[in-house]
Short mmCIF file of C-alpha atoms and ligand atoms in Angstrom, two decimals:
data_model
loop_
_atom_site.label_atom_id
_atom_site.label_comp_id
_atom_site.label_asym_id
_atom_site.label_seq_id
_atom_site.Cartn_x
_atom_site.Cartn_y
_atom_site.Cartn_z
CA MET A 5 -49.37 100.56 -14.84
CA ALA A 6 -49.36 101.05 -11.11
CA THR A 7 -51.57 98.13 -10.19
CA SER A 8 -50.85 95.56 -12.88
CA SER A 9 -47.73 93.95 -11.41
CA PHE A 10 -49.54 92.48 -8.42
CA CYS A 11 -52.55 91.07 -10.25
CA ARG A 12 -53.37 87.44 -9.98
CA ILE A 13 -52.18 85.29 -12.83
CA PRO A 14 -53.49 81.80 -13.59
CA TYR A 15 -51.33 79.10 -12.01
CA GLU A 16 -50.34 76.03 -14.01
CA PRO A 17 -48.40 73.49 -11.95
CA PRO A 18 -45.38 71.73 -13.46
CA ALA A 19 -46.46 68.56 -15.33
CA TRP A 20 -45.08 66.32 -12.55
CA ALA A 21 -47.32 68.05 -9.98
CA SER A 22 -50.50 68.04 -12.05
CA LYS A 23 -51.98 65.01 -10.25
CA LEU A 24 -51.99 66.73 -6.88
CA LYS A 25 -55.26 67.75 -5.30
CA LYS A 26 -56.15 71.31 -4.26
CA ILE A 27 -53.90 72.93 -6.87
CA PRO A 28 -54.30 76.70 -6.51
CA SER A 29 -55.94 78.34 -9.53
CA SER A 30 -53.93 81.56 -9.28
CA ARG A 31 -50.83 83.18 -7.85
CA VAL A 32 -49.30 86.63 -7.70
CA LYS A 33 -45.68 87.37 -8.59
CA LEU A 34 -43.92 88.94 -5.66
CA ALA A 35 -40.53 87.19 -5.41
CA HIS A 36 -37.51 87.85 -7.54
CA ALA A 37 -37.28 84.25 -8.68
CA ASP A 38 -34.41 82.21 -10.19
CA THR A 39 -32.29 83.12 -7.20
CA PRO A 40 -28.62 82.29 -7.83
CA ILE A 41 -26.76 79.15 -6.76
CA HIS A 42 -23.04 79.46 -5.98
CA GLU A 43 -20.27 77.73 -4.07
CA TRP A 44 -20.16 78.62 -0.39
CA LYS A 45 -16.94 78.08 1.55
CA VAL A 46 -18.25 78.27 5.10
CA PRO A 47 -15.84 77.34 7.91
CA GLY A 48 -15.59 73.64 8.76
CA VAL A 49 -16.57 71.93 5.48
CA LYS A 50 -14.04 69.16 4.82
CA ALA A 51 -13.27 67.36 1.55
CA PRO A 52 -14.72 65.39 -0.13
CA PHE A 53 -17.85 67.45 0.63
CA THR A 54 -18.64 70.57 -1.37
CA LEU A 55 -21.24 73.07 -0.27
CA HIS A 56 -23.24 75.39 -2.50
CA VAL A 57 -25.95 77.83 -1.51
CA LYS A 58 -29.19 78.79 -3.25
CA ARG A 59 -29.81 82.41 -2.36
CA ASP A 60 -33.48 82.62 -1.42
CA ASP A 61 -32.37 85.48 0.81
CA LEU A 62 -32.36 87.38 -2.50
CA THR A 63 -36.08 86.98 -3.26
CA GLY A 64 -36.44 90.70 -2.52
CA SER A 65 -34.98 93.37 -0.26
CA THR A 66 -37.79 93.85 2.26
CA LEU A 67 -39.50 90.68 1.01
CA THR A 68 -36.30 88.66 1.55
CA GLY A 69 -36.47 84.97 2.34
CA ASN A 70 -38.71 81.97 1.89
CA LYS A 71 -42.04 83.37 3.11
CA VAL A 72 -42.66 85.45 0.00
CA ARG A 73 -42.65 82.21 -2.02
CA LYS A 74 -45.63 80.96 -0.01
CA LEU A 75 -47.32 84.37 0.03
CA GLU A 76 -47.51 84.31 -3.78
CA PHE A 77 -50.17 81.61 -3.37
CA LEU A 78 -51.68 82.64 -0.05
CA LEU A 79 -52.33 86.25 -1.05
CA ALA A 80 -53.72 85.20 -4.44
CA ASP A 81 -56.12 82.97 -2.51
CA ALA A 82 -57.05 85.93 -0.29
CA LEU A 83 -57.85 88.04 -3.36
CA ASP A 84 -59.83 85.15 -4.91
CA LYS A 85 -61.92 85.08 -1.73
CA GLY A 86 -62.49 88.85 -1.80
CA CYS A 87 -60.65 89.50 1.49
CA LYS A 88 -59.38 93.00 2.29
CA HIS A 89 -57.50 92.11 5.49
CA ILE A 90 -54.66 89.65 6.04
CA ILE A 91 -54.24 88.31 9.58
CA THR A 92 -51.24 86.22 10.53
CA CYS A 93 -49.04 85.43 13.53
CA GLY A 94 -45.58 84.53 14.78
CA GLY A 95 -42.78 85.50 17.15
CA ILE A 96 -42.07 89.17 17.85
CA GLN A 97 -39.32 89.25 15.15
CA SER A 98 -41.19 86.98 12.74
CA ASN A 99 -39.82 87.04 9.19
CA HIS A 100 -43.10 85.63 7.96
CA CYS A 101 -45.11 88.45 9.54
CA ARG A 102 -42.75 91.07 8.08
CA ALA A 103 -42.99 89.56 4.59
CA THR A 104 -46.78 89.47 4.99
CA ALA A 105 -46.88 93.14 6.05
CA VAL A 106 -44.72 94.19 3.08
CA ALA A 107 -46.54 92.09 0.48
CA SER A 108 -49.97 93.12 1.82
CA ALA A 109 -49.08 96.81 1.56
CA GLN A 110 -47.83 96.28 -2.00
CA MET A 111 -51.13 94.68 -2.91
CA GLY A 112 -53.37 97.21 -1.19
CA LEU A 113 -54.40 94.84 1.60
CA LYS A 114 -54.40 95.70 5.31
CA SER A 115 -52.17 93.50 7.50
CA HIS A 116 -52.77 92.50 11.13
CA LEU A 117 -49.96 90.69 12.97
CA VAL A 118 -50.43 88.70 16.18
CA LEU A 119 -46.96 88.53 17.74
CA ARG A 120 -45.70 86.52 20.72
CA SER A 121 -43.64 88.66 23.08
CA LYS A 122 -42.44 88.92 26.68
CA LEU A 123 -43.36 92.62 26.65
CA LYS A 124 -46.56 93.61 28.41
CA ASN A 125 -46.67 97.34 27.55
CA SER A 126 -47.34 98.43 24.02
CA GLU A 127 -44.91 101.38 24.41
CA ASP A 128 -42.08 98.92 25.14
CA VAL A 129 -42.49 97.12 21.82
CA PRO A 130 -39.44 98.31 19.87
CA CYS A 131 -39.11 99.64 16.33
CA ASN A 132 -36.21 97.44 15.29
CA GLY A 133 -35.46 94.52 13.00
CA ASN A 134 -38.52 93.09 11.29
CA LEU A 135 -40.77 95.20 13.54
CA LEU A 136 -39.49 98.38 11.94
CA LEU A 137 -40.61 97.16 8.53
CA ASP A 138 -43.90 95.84 9.93
CA ARG A 139 -44.65 99.33 11.19
CA MET A 140 -43.42 101.11 8.07
CA CYS A 141 -45.90 99.05 6.08
CA GLY A 142 -48.74 100.11 8.34
CA ALA A 143 -49.32 96.76 10.00
CA GLN A 144 -51.64 96.64 13.00
CA ILE A 145 -49.77 94.80 15.76
CA TYR A 146 -51.30 92.69 18.56
CA ILE A 147 -49.19 91.18 21.34
CA VAL A 148 -49.84 87.82 23.01
CA PRO A 149 -47.68 86.11 25.69
CA TRP A 150 -44.38 84.60 24.51
CA GLU A 151 -45.40 81.17 25.86
CA GLY A 152 -48.69 81.26 23.93
CA THR A 153 -49.14 78.42 21.44
CA TYR A 154 -50.94 78.46 18.12
CA GLU A 155 -53.98 76.74 19.61
CA SER A 156 -54.01 78.58 22.95
CA HIS A 157 -53.38 82.17 21.80
CA LEU A 158 -52.48 82.79 18.19
CA LYS A 159 -55.38 81.15 16.39
CA PRO A 160 -58.11 82.36 18.80
CA SER A 161 -56.70 85.91 18.63
CA MET A 162 -56.70 85.86 14.83
CA GLU A 163 -60.29 84.65 14.81
CA ASN A 164 -61.37 87.37 17.26
CA ILE A 165 -59.70 90.05 15.17
CA ALA A 166 -61.43 88.77 12.01
CA ARG A 167 -64.78 88.81 13.82
CA GLY A 168 -64.22 92.36 15.04
CA ILE A 169 -63.30 93.58 11.53
CA LYS A 170 -66.37 91.91 10.06
CA GLU A 171 -68.66 93.46 12.68
CA SER A 172 -67.24 96.97 12.37
CA SER A 173 -66.64 97.21 8.61
CA GLY A 174 -68.38 94.21 7.03
CA GLU A 175 -65.05 93.30 5.40
CA ASP A 176 -63.62 89.78 5.21
CA SER A 177 -60.23 88.69 6.52
CA TYR A 178 -57.87 85.99 5.34
CA LEU A 179 -56.11 84.06 8.10
CA ILE A 180 -52.64 82.64 7.52
CA PRO A 181 -51.20 80.10 9.99
CA VAL A 182 -47.68 80.31 11.52
CA GLY A 183 -45.03 80.56 8.82
CA GLY A 184 -47.60 80.37 6.01
CA SER A 185 -47.36 76.58 6.24
CA ASN A 186 -50.49 74.93 4.90
CA SER A 187 -51.49 73.22 1.67
CA VAL A 188 -51.74 76.59 -0.14
CA GLY A 189 -48.34 77.91 0.99
CA LEU A 190 -46.93 74.48 0.12
CA PHE A 191 -47.10 75.38 -3.56
CA GLY A 192 -44.46 78.04 -2.98
CA TYR A 193 -41.70 75.47 -2.58
CA ILE A 194 -43.22 73.11 -5.14
CA THR A 195 -42.66 76.07 -7.49
CA VAL A 196 -39.11 76.52 -6.18
CA PHE A 197 -38.33 72.84 -6.80
CA HIS A 198 -39.39 73.39 -10.41
CA GLU A 199 -37.14 76.46 -10.56
CA MET A 200 -34.23 74.43 -9.16
CA ILE A 201 -34.73 71.69 -11.76
CA SER A 202 -34.27 74.33 -14.45
CA GLN A 203 -31.08 75.35 -12.60
CA GLY A 204 -29.73 71.79 -12.94
CA ILE A 205 -29.97 70.55 -9.34
CA LEU A 206 -31.06 67.02 -10.31
CA ASP A 207 -27.68 66.51 -12.04
CA ASN A 208 -25.43 68.68 -9.93
CA PHE A 209 -26.35 67.83 -6.34
CA ASP A 210 -26.98 64.80 -4.16
CA ASP A 211 -28.37 66.46 -1.04
CA ILE A 212 -30.35 69.56 -0.20
CA ALA A 213 -30.55 71.07 3.28
CA PHE A 214 -32.29 74.05 4.89
CA ALA A 215 -33.65 75.42 8.16
CA CYS A 216 -37.04 74.04 9.13
CA GLY A 217 -39.38 76.19 11.24
CA SER A 218 -43.02 75.58 10.35
CA GLY A 219 -42.64 72.89 7.71
CA ALA A 220 -43.92 74.03 4.29
CA THR A 221 -40.46 74.64 2.84
CA ALA A 222 -39.57 71.05 3.73
CA ALA A 223 -42.91 69.76 2.49
CA GLY A 224 -42.76 71.57 -0.87
CA LEU A 225 -39.21 70.40 -1.61
CA ALA A 226 -40.02 66.87 -0.45
CA VAL A 227 -43.08 66.69 -2.71
CA GLY A 228 -41.07 68.01 -5.66
CA ASN A 229 -38.28 65.53 -5.04
CA TYR A 230 -40.64 62.59 -4.57
CA LEU A 231 -42.63 63.32 -7.75
CA ASN A 232 -39.32 63.55 -9.65
CA GLY A 233 -38.07 60.13 -8.55
CA SER A 234 -36.37 61.14 -5.28
CA LYS A 235 -33.03 61.91 -6.92
CA LEU A 236 -31.88 64.02 -3.97
CA LYS A 237 -31.91 63.46 -0.24
CA ILE A 238 -33.77 66.17 1.66
CA HIS A 239 -32.42 67.25 5.06
CA ALA A 240 -34.49 69.53 7.28
CA LEU A 241 -32.38 71.21 9.98
CA ILE A 242 -34.68 71.68 12.92
CA VAL A 243 -34.34 75.00 14.78
CA CYS A 244 -37.28 74.52 17.18
CA GLU A 245 -39.83 71.81 18.07
CA ASP A 246 -38.76 68.26 17.08
CA ALA A 247 -38.88 65.69 14.28
CA LYS A 248 -42.21 64.26 15.42
CA PHE A 249 -43.86 67.69 15.23
CA TYR A 250 -42.65 68.30 11.66
CA ASN A 251 -43.49 64.83 10.41
CA ALA A 252 -47.06 65.35 11.63
CA ALA A 253 -47.28 68.83 10.06
CA ILE A 254 -45.86 67.64 6.74
CA ASN A 255 -48.07 64.53 6.65
CA GLU A 256 -51.10 66.75 7.08
CA MET A 257 -50.05 68.83 4.06
CA LEU A 258 -49.39 65.62 2.06
CA ASP A 259 -52.88 64.35 2.91
CA ASP A 260 -54.38 67.66 1.86
CA VAL A 261 -52.86 67.44 -1.63
CA GLY A 262 -53.79 63.76 -1.98
CA LEU A 263 -50.35 62.19 -1.42
CA THR A 264 -51.52 59.52 1.00
CA ASP A 265 -49.26 56.66 -0.14
CA VAL A 266 -46.05 58.28 1.04
CA ARG A 267 -45.11 59.76 4.42
CA SER A 268 -42.85 62.56 5.58
CA GLU A 269 -40.76 60.01 7.49
CA ASP A 270 -39.73 58.44 4.12
CA MET A 271 -39.14 61.76 2.35
CA VAL A 272 -37.34 64.05 4.79
CA ASP A 273 -34.29 63.43 6.96
CA MET A 274 -34.93 65.52 10.08
CA ILE A 275 -31.70 66.68 11.72
CA GLU A 276 -32.10 67.93 15.28
CA GLY A 277 -29.15 70.08 16.34
CA PRO A 278 -27.73 68.30 19.38
CA GLU A 279 -27.11 71.47 21.38
CA ASN A 280 -30.12 73.41 20.19
CA GLN A 281 -31.13 75.87 22.91
CA GLY A 282 -34.59 76.47 21.47
CA TYR A 283 -36.25 78.94 19.12
CA GLY A 284 -34.20 82.10 18.73
CA VAL A 285 -31.72 81.21 21.50
CA SER A 286 -28.07 80.78 20.48
CA THR A 287 -25.03 79.30 22.20
CA GLN A 288 -21.82 81.34 22.29
CA GLU A 289 -20.27 78.87 19.85
CA GLU A 290 -23.12 79.43 17.42
CA LEU A 291 -22.84 83.21 17.67
CA ASP A 292 -19.08 82.97 17.01
CA TYR A 293 -19.78 80.80 13.97
CA PHE A 294 -22.32 83.25 12.47
CA VAL A 295 -19.73 86.03 12.64
CA GLN A 296 -17.06 83.82 11.04
CA VAL A 297 -19.41 82.88 8.16
CA GLY A 298 -19.83 86.58 7.39
CA ILE A 299 -16.07 87.27 7.55
CA ASP A 300 -15.15 84.24 5.42
CA THR A 301 -17.89 84.34 2.78
CA GLY A 302 -19.72 87.67 2.75
CA VAL A 303 -23.02 85.84 3.03
CA ILE A 304 -24.84 86.80 6.21
CA VAL A 305 -26.72 84.19 8.22
CA ASP A 306 -29.30 84.92 10.91
CA PRO A 307 -29.21 83.54 14.48
CA THR A 308 -32.72 82.05 14.52
CA TYR A 309 -32.75 79.98 11.33
CA THR A 310 -30.03 79.96 8.69
CA GLY A 311 -27.03 80.35 10.99
CA LYS A 312 -28.06 77.51 13.26
CA ALA A 313 -29.00 75.38 10.30
CA VAL A 314 -25.70 75.72 8.48
CA LYS A 315 -23.79 75.05 11.68
CA PHE A 316 -25.80 71.88 12.35
CA LEU A 317 -25.35 70.87 8.72
CA VAL A 318 -21.56 71.20 8.72
CA GLN A 319 -21.36 69.32 12.04
CA GLU A 320 -23.48 66.53 10.59
CA MET A 321 -21.43 66.33 7.37
CA ASN A 322 -18.31 65.91 9.50
CA ASN A 323 -19.69 63.57 12.15
CA HIS A 324 -22.09 61.43 10.09
CA PRO A 325 -21.00 61.64 6.44
CA ASP A 326 -22.97 58.50 5.60
CA ARG A 327 -26.20 60.26 6.44
CA PHE A 328 -25.76 62.09 3.13
CA LYS A 329 -26.64 60.57 -0.22
CA GLY A 330 -23.50 61.96 -1.86
CA ARG A 331 -20.96 64.68 -1.32
CA ARG A 332 -22.44 67.56 -3.32
CA VAL A 333 -24.64 69.42 -0.85
CA LEU A 334 -26.88 72.39 -1.62
CA PHE A 335 -27.94 74.64 1.26
CA LEU A 336 -31.07 76.68 0.68
CA HIS A 337 -30.61 80.10 2.31
CA THR A 338 -34.09 81.02 3.51
CA GLY A 339 -33.41 84.66 4.48
CA GLY A 340 -33.96 86.17 7.91
CA ILE A 341 -31.47 89.03 7.81
CA TYR A 342 -33.70 91.54 9.63
CA GLY A 343 -33.64 89.32 12.71
CA LEU A 344 -30.02 90.48 13.10
CA PHE A 345 -31.12 94.07 13.53
CA ASP A 346 -32.69 93.71 16.97
CA GLY A 347 -29.44 94.53 18.77
CA ARG A 348 -28.53 90.98 19.76
CA MET A 349 -25.28 90.94 17.77
CA ASP A 350 -23.80 94.07 19.39
CA ASN A 351 -22.11 92.17 22.21
CA VAL A 352 -20.91 89.39 19.96
CA LEU A 353 -19.17 91.89 17.71
CA LYS A 354 -17.55 93.50 20.77
CA GLN A 355 -16.29 90.12 21.95
CA HIS A 356 -14.73 89.55 18.55
CA GLU A 357 -13.08 92.94 18.78
CA MET A 358 -14.89 93.86 15.60
CA THR A 359 -16.12 97.10 17.10
CA ASN A 360 -12.49 98.27 17.53
CA ARG A 361 -12.02 98.49 13.80
CA VAL A 362 -12.88 102.14 13.78
CA LYS A 363 -10.29 104.90 13.42
CA ILE A 364 -11.31 108.49 13.93
CA LEU A 365 -9.52 110.52 11.28
CA TYR A 366 -9.96 114.03 12.65
CA ASP A 367 -8.72 115.77 15.78
C1 PLP B 18 -39.62 80.73 8.36
C2 PLP B 18 -38.20 80.58 8.09
C3 PLP B 18 -37.63 79.31 7.90
C4 PLP B 18 -38.41 78.03 8.05
O1 PLP B 18 -39.23 77.77 6.93
P1 PLP B 18 -40.57 76.92 7.17
O2 PLP B 18 -41.17 76.78 5.83
O3 PLP B 18 -41.40 77.73 8.10
O4 PLP B 18 -40.18 75.63 7.78
C5 PLP B 18 -36.28 79.22 7.63
N1 PLP B 18 -35.52 80.33 7.55
C6 PLP B 18 -36.02 81.56 7.73
C7 PLP B 18 -35.10 82.72 7.66
C8 PLP B 18 -37.37 81.73 8.00
O5 PLP B 18 -37.87 82.96 8.18
#
């Protein structure tokens, strides 16, 4: 049946999570779950460490990455509340906004994306990377200044848009914060922790690491780990903001679900990349590394999140091995591939003489 696959289904949390507060009553199934775990021989990992990767870049083709995991709960909540419009926000090449646009279209909801950009003319906004998919899914796009913060621009714009929709059509909108990180989206990675238990991570790994951008991936995994006796050490590789920002964001989510006796500071090891240039900005060394990861392993990392994160991780394993609980490290690949399609890699590939590998076979 055409509509049945995206219906809400009742949500039962894993037994270990059943004491949490604000457990969602339903979810939708959007992600291709049970994503594989395999060894990953990225450049620079030295014995006795071993690195594996969990491929949450394989949660879907256009839905790729970690955001769809949160959207399974957020969009179910939107349907529960009778909303017809989904409004969310992020950077101009936001993976979260793209996943929201795709999932909304699949579910018959209208998406509205508030995007931060340096562009002032709507005609200059390109049709590349995530934006191409946003547009192909019929998303309405609104641009706010690149420097705008959640409080100064994103949230007020979302609220204005919701008000306008209500006034003109009488229809309700569902607002999703940056990255889908709140106590509803949190259940996405609580669910993934459960999935990973069934994949044997409690026995096979000592440490788990991933890129941290808005915090709910870290929070969900930290809650899962804590409620299962903290068998692993959780490392959040920070690609923007700082440790203080994420501890506050995660503590707020913990409070919301009634975990007030434990704090983010005790559950998550925040690793700030020493040379981090800021959100979406890469050093030459980082860009070189991303290319080498592709050549050596066939797994593509993105410049904004996963590439930076794995580079910081390998550096940290080499420079501060004692920061890790053991030597069996699992990297969670959180997606982001469409961020590569905005043209920024063209020059890097030229520098690596990888654009010369073309022979014209006719005369
Ligand atoms: C959003 C995002 C992250 C960060 O996840 P959060 O839950 O927002 O911290 C990591 N990697 C990719 C590719 C992302 O799009």
